[in-house]
Short mmCIF file of C-alpha atoms and ligand atoms in Angstrom, two decimals:
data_model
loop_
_atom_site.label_atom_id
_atom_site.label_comp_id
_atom_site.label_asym_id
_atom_site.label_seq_id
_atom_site.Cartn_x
_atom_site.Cartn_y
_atom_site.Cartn_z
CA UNK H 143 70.80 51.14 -27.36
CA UNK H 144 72.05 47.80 -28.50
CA UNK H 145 73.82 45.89 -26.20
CA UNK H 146 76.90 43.34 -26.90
CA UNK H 147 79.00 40.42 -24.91
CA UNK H 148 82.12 39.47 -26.33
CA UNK H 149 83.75 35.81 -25.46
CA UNK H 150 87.38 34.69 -25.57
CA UNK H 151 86.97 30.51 -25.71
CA UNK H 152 90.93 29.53 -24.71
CA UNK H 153 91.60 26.33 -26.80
CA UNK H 154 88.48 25.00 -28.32
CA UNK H 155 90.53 22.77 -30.24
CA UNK H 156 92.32 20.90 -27.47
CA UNK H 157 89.55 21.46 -24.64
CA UNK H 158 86.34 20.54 -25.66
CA UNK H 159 84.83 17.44 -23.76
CA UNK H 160 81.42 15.75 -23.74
CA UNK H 161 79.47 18.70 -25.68
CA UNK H 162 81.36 21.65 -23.39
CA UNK H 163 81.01 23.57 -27.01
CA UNK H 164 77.19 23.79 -25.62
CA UNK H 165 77.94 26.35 -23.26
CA UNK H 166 79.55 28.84 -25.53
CA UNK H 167 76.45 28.18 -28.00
CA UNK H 168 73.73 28.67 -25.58
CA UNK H 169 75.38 31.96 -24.36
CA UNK H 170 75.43 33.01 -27.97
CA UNK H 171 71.60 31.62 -28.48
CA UNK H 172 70.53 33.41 -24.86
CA UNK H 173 71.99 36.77 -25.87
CA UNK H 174 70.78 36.32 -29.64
CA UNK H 175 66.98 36.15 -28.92
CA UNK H 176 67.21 38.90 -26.52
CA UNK H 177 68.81 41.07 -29.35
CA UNK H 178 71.93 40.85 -27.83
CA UNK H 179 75.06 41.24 -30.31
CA UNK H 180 77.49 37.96 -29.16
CA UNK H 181 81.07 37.94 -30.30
CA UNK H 182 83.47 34.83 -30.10
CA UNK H 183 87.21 35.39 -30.24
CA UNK H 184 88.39 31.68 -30.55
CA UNK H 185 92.59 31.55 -28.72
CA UNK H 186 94.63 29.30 -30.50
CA UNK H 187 97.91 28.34 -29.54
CA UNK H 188 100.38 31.05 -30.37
CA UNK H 189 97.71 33.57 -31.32
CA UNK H 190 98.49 36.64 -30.19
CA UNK H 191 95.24 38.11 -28.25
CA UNK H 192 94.55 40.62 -26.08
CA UNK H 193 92.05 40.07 -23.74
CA UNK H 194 91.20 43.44 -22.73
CA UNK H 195 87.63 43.77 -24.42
CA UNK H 196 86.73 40.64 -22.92
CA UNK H 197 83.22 40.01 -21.19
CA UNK H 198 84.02 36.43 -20.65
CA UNK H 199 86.62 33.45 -21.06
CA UNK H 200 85.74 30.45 -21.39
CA UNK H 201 87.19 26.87 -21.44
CA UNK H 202 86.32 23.46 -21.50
CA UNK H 203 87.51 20.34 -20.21
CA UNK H 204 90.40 18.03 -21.74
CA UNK H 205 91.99 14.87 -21.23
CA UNK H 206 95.56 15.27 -19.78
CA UNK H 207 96.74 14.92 -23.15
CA UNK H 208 94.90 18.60 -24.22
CA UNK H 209 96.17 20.20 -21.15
CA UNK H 210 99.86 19.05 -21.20
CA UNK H 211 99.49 20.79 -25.05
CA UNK H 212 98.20 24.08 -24.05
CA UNK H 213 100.11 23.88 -20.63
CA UNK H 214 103.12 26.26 -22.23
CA UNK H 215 100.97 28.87 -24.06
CA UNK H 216 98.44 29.42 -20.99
CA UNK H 217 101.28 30.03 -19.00
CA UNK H 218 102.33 32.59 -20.97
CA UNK H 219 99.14 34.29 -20.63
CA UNK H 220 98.71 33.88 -17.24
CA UNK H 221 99.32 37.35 -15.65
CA UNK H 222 96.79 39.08 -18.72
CA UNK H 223 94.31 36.55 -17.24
CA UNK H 224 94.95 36.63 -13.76
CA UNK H 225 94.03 40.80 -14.28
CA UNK H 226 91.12 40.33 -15.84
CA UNK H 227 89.15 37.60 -13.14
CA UNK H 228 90.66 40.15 -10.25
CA UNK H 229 89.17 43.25 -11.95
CA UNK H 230 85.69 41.20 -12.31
CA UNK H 231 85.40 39.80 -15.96
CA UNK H 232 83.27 36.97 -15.78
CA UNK H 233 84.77 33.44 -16.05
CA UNK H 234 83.71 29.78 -17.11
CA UNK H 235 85.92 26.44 -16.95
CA UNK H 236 85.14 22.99 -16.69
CA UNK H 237 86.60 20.12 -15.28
CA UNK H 238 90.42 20.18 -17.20
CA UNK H 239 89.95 23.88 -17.66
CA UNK H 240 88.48 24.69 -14.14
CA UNK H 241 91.78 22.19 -13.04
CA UNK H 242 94.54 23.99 -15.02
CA UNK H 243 92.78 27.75 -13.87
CA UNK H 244 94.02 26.05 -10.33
CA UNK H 245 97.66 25.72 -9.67
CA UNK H 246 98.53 22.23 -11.09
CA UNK H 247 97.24 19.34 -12.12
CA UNK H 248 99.48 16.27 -11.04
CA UNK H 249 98.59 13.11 -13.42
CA UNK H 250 98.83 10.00 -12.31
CA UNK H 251 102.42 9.47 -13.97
CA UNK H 252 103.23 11.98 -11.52
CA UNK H 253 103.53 14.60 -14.18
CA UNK H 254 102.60 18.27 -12.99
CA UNK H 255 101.16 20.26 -15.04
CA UNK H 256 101.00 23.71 -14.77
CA UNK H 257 98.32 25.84 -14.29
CA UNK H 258 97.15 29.96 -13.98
CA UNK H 259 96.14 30.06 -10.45
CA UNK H 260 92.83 32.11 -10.63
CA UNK H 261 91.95 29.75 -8.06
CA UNK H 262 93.21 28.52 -5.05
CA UNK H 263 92.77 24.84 -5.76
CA UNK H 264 95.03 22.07 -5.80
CA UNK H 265 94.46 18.55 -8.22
CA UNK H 266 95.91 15.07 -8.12
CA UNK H 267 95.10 12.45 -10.18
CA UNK H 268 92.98 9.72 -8.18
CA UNK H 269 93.35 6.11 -8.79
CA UNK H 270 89.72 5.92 -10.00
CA UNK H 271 87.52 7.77 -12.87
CA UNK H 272 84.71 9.17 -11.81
CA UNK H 273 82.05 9.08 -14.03
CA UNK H 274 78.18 9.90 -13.57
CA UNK H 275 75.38 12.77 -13.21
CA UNK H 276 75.58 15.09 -10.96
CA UNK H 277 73.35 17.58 -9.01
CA UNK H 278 74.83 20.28 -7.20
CA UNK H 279 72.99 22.47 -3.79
CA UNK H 280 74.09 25.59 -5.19
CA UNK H 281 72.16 27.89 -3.24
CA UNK H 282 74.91 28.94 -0.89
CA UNK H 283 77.18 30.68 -3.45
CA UNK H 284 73.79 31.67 -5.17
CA UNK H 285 72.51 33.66 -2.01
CA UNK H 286 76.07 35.28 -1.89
CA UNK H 287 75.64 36.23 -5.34
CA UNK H 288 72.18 37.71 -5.15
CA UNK H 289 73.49 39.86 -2.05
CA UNK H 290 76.02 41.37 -4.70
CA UNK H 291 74.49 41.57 -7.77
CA UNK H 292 70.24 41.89 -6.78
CA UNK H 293 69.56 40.78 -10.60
CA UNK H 294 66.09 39.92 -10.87
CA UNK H 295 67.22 36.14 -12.59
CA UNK H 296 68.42 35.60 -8.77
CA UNK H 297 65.96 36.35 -6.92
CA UNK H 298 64.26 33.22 -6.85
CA UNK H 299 67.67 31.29 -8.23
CA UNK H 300 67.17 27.79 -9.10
CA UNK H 301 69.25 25.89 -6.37
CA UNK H 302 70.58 23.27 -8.48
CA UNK H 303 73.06 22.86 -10.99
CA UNK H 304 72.57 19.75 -13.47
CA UNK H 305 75.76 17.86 -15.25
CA UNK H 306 77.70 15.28 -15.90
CA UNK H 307 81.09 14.22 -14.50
CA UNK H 308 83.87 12.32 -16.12
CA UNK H 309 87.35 12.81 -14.14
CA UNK H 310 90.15 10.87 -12.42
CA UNK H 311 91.90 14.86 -10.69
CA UNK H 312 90.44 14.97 -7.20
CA UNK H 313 90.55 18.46 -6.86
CA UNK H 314 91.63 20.44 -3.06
CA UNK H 315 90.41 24.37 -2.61
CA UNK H 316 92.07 26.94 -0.54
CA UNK H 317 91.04 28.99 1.40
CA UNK H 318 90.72 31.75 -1.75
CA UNK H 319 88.51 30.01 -3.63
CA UNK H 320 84.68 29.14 -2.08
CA UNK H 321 82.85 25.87 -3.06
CA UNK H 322 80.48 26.03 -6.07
CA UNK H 323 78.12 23.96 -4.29
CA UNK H 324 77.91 20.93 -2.62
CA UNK H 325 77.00 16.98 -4.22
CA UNK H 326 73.22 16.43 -3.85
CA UNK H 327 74.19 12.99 -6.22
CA UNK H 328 77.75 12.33 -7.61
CA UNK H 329 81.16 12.47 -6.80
CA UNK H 330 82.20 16.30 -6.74
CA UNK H 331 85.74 17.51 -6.33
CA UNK H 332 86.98 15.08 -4.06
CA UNK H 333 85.17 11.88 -5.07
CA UNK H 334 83.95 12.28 -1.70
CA UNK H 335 80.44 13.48 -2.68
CA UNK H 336 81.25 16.25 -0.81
CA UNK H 337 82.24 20.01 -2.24
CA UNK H 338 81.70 20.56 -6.16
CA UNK H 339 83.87 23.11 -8.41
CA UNK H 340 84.53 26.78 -7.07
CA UNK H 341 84.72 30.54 -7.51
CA UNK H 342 86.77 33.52 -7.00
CA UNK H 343 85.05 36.97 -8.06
CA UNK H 344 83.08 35.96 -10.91
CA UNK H 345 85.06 33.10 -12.14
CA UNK H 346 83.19 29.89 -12.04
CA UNK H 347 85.00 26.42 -12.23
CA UNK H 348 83.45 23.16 -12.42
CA UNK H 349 83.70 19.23 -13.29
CA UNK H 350 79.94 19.39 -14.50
CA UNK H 351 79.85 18.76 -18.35
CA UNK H 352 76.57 17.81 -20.01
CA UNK H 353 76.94 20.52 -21.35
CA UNK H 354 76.19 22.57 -18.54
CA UNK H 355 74.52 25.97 -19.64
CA UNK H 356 71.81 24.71 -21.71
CA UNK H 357 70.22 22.47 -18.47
CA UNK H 358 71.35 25.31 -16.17
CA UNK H 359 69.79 28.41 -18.09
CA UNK H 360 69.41 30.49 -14.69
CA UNK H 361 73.63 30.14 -14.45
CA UNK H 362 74.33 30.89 -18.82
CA UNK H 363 71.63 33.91 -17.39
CA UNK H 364 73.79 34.78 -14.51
CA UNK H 365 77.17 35.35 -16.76
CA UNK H 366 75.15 37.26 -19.19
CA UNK H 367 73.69 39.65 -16.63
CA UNK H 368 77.40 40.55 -14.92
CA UNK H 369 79.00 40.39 -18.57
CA UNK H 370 76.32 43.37 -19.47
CA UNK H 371 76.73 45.04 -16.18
CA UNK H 372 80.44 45.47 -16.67
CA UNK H 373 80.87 46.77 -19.88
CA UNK H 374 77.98 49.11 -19.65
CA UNK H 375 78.67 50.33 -15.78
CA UNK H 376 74.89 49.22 -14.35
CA UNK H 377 72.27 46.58 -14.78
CA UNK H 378 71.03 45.53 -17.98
CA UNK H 379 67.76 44.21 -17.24
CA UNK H 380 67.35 40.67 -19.10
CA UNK H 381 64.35 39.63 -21.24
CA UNK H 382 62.56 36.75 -19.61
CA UNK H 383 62.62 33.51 -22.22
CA UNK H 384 60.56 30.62 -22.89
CA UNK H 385 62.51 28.52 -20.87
CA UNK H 386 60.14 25.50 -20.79
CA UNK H 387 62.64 23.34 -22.76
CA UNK H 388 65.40 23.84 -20.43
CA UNK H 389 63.71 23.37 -17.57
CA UNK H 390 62.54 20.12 -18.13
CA UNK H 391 65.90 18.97 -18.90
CA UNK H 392 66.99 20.21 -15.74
CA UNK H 393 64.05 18.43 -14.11
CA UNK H 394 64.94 15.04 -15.90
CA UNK H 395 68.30 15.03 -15.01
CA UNK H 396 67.24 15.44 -10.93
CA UNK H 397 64.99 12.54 -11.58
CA UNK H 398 67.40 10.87 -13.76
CA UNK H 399 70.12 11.20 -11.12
CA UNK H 400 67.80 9.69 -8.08
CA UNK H 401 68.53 6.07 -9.76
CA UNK H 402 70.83 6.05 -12.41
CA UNK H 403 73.80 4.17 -11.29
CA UNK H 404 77.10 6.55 -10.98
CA UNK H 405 80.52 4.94 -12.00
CA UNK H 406 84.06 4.45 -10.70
CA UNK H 407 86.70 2.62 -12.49
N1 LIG R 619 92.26 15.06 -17.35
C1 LIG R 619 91.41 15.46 -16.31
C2 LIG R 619 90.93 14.34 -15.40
O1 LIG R 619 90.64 13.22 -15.83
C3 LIG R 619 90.25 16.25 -16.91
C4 LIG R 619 89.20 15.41 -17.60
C5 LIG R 619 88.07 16.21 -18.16
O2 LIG R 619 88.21 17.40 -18.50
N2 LIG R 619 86.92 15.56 -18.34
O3 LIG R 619 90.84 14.61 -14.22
#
């Protein structure tokens, strides 16, 4: 039987930051050398999409200029999407994206703009960017995750998610949406260095660009495995790959993070 994962990437004209096109590509690469067929349905403003054969949706980040343009037409989509995380399709969004799947993001005009509320989260513009690498203790969510899903890839999950922030929105969660993980190095939601990105179901939002997926190939791994066990009703088991590439990348950036200098301005 051959297996396939279809993606819906909302706006990868207007939200696309600091290579977060790497994510969709190394989910398309991951399922590819597995032999896994991987479809990409790009949403445009003003297409007209239905999202019901959806495995995943996926968007990057944006300045505030890229959100206030898609603000209107992600509204408008908002109860289709809002279906789709609660019945368990698996989710992706960084830093804008992961702010406007929140409820608003208030610039620092004092501008609100709107956003979808698949999570519980609330973001105001700070009066700083924060700008650096990142490592993330993710093994809290991860250990939840394993207790759900028992794929092999998390059994032994890496703890650590790799990236690299760039954001002024200091981001609140409620009580519906649980911590991604928790700053190891960096600033994290909050600028605090306390609680990074979050989750609801199997919607994953985060500031980490970098991009993310290709350093984190136990997380791109993760998606794939609950994308496959959705559409085909039980667990796809997953080719193990010659990850040797990745994981020195997700090495250096540990090391790299222990005394590179992060930045606020
Ligand atoms: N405009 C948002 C902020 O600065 C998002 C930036 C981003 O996606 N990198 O908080």
């Amino acid at each position: 039987m051959s297996y396939k994962v279809k993606l819906y990437h909302l706006y990868p004209d207007a939200m696309n930051l600091y290579g977060d096109m790497g994510n969709v590509i190394a989910l398309a690469k991951r399922c590819q050398w597995r032999d896994i067929e991987f479809e990409v349905v790009d949403v445009k403003i003003g297409d007209s999409v239905d999202f019901s054969d959806a495995d995943i949706i996926y968007m990057g980040g944006g300045q505030d200029r890229g959100q206030k343009i898609i603000q209107n037409d992600l509204a408008k989509r908002k109860t289709e999407i809002q279906g789709w995380i609660e019945s368990g399709v698996v989710s992706l969004t960084i830093c804008g994206g992961f702010q406007l799947f929140g409820k608003y993001f208030k610039t620092a005009e004092g501008e609100e703009i709107r956003g979808i509320e698949v999570f519980d989260t609330v973001t105001t513009a700070g009066d700083k960017r924060l700008i650096g690498n990142v490592v993330v203790d993710v093994s809290a969510a991860t250990a939840k995750w394993a207790q759900k899903f028992r794929f092999k890839n998390l059994e032994n999950p890496t703890a650590t998610l790799v990236g690299f922030e760039n954001h002024s929105g200091l981001t609140k969660l409620g009580p519906n949406t649980e911590p991604l993980g928790t700053v190891v190095s960096g600033y994290g939601n909050l600028g605090d260095g306390g609680y990074e990105g979050g989750w609801y179901k199997n919607a994953i939002g985060t500031y980490l660009h970098g991009s993310l997926l290709p350093k984190n190939p136990w997380l791109a791994d993760h998606m794939i495995a609950v994308a496959l066990m959705n559409r085909y009703g039980s667990p796809i088991p997953l080719d193990n790959l010659d990850d040797k590439l990745e994981e020195a990348a997700h090495k250096a950036a540990i090391e790299r993070a222990k005394t590179a200098k992060t930045l606020s301005i």
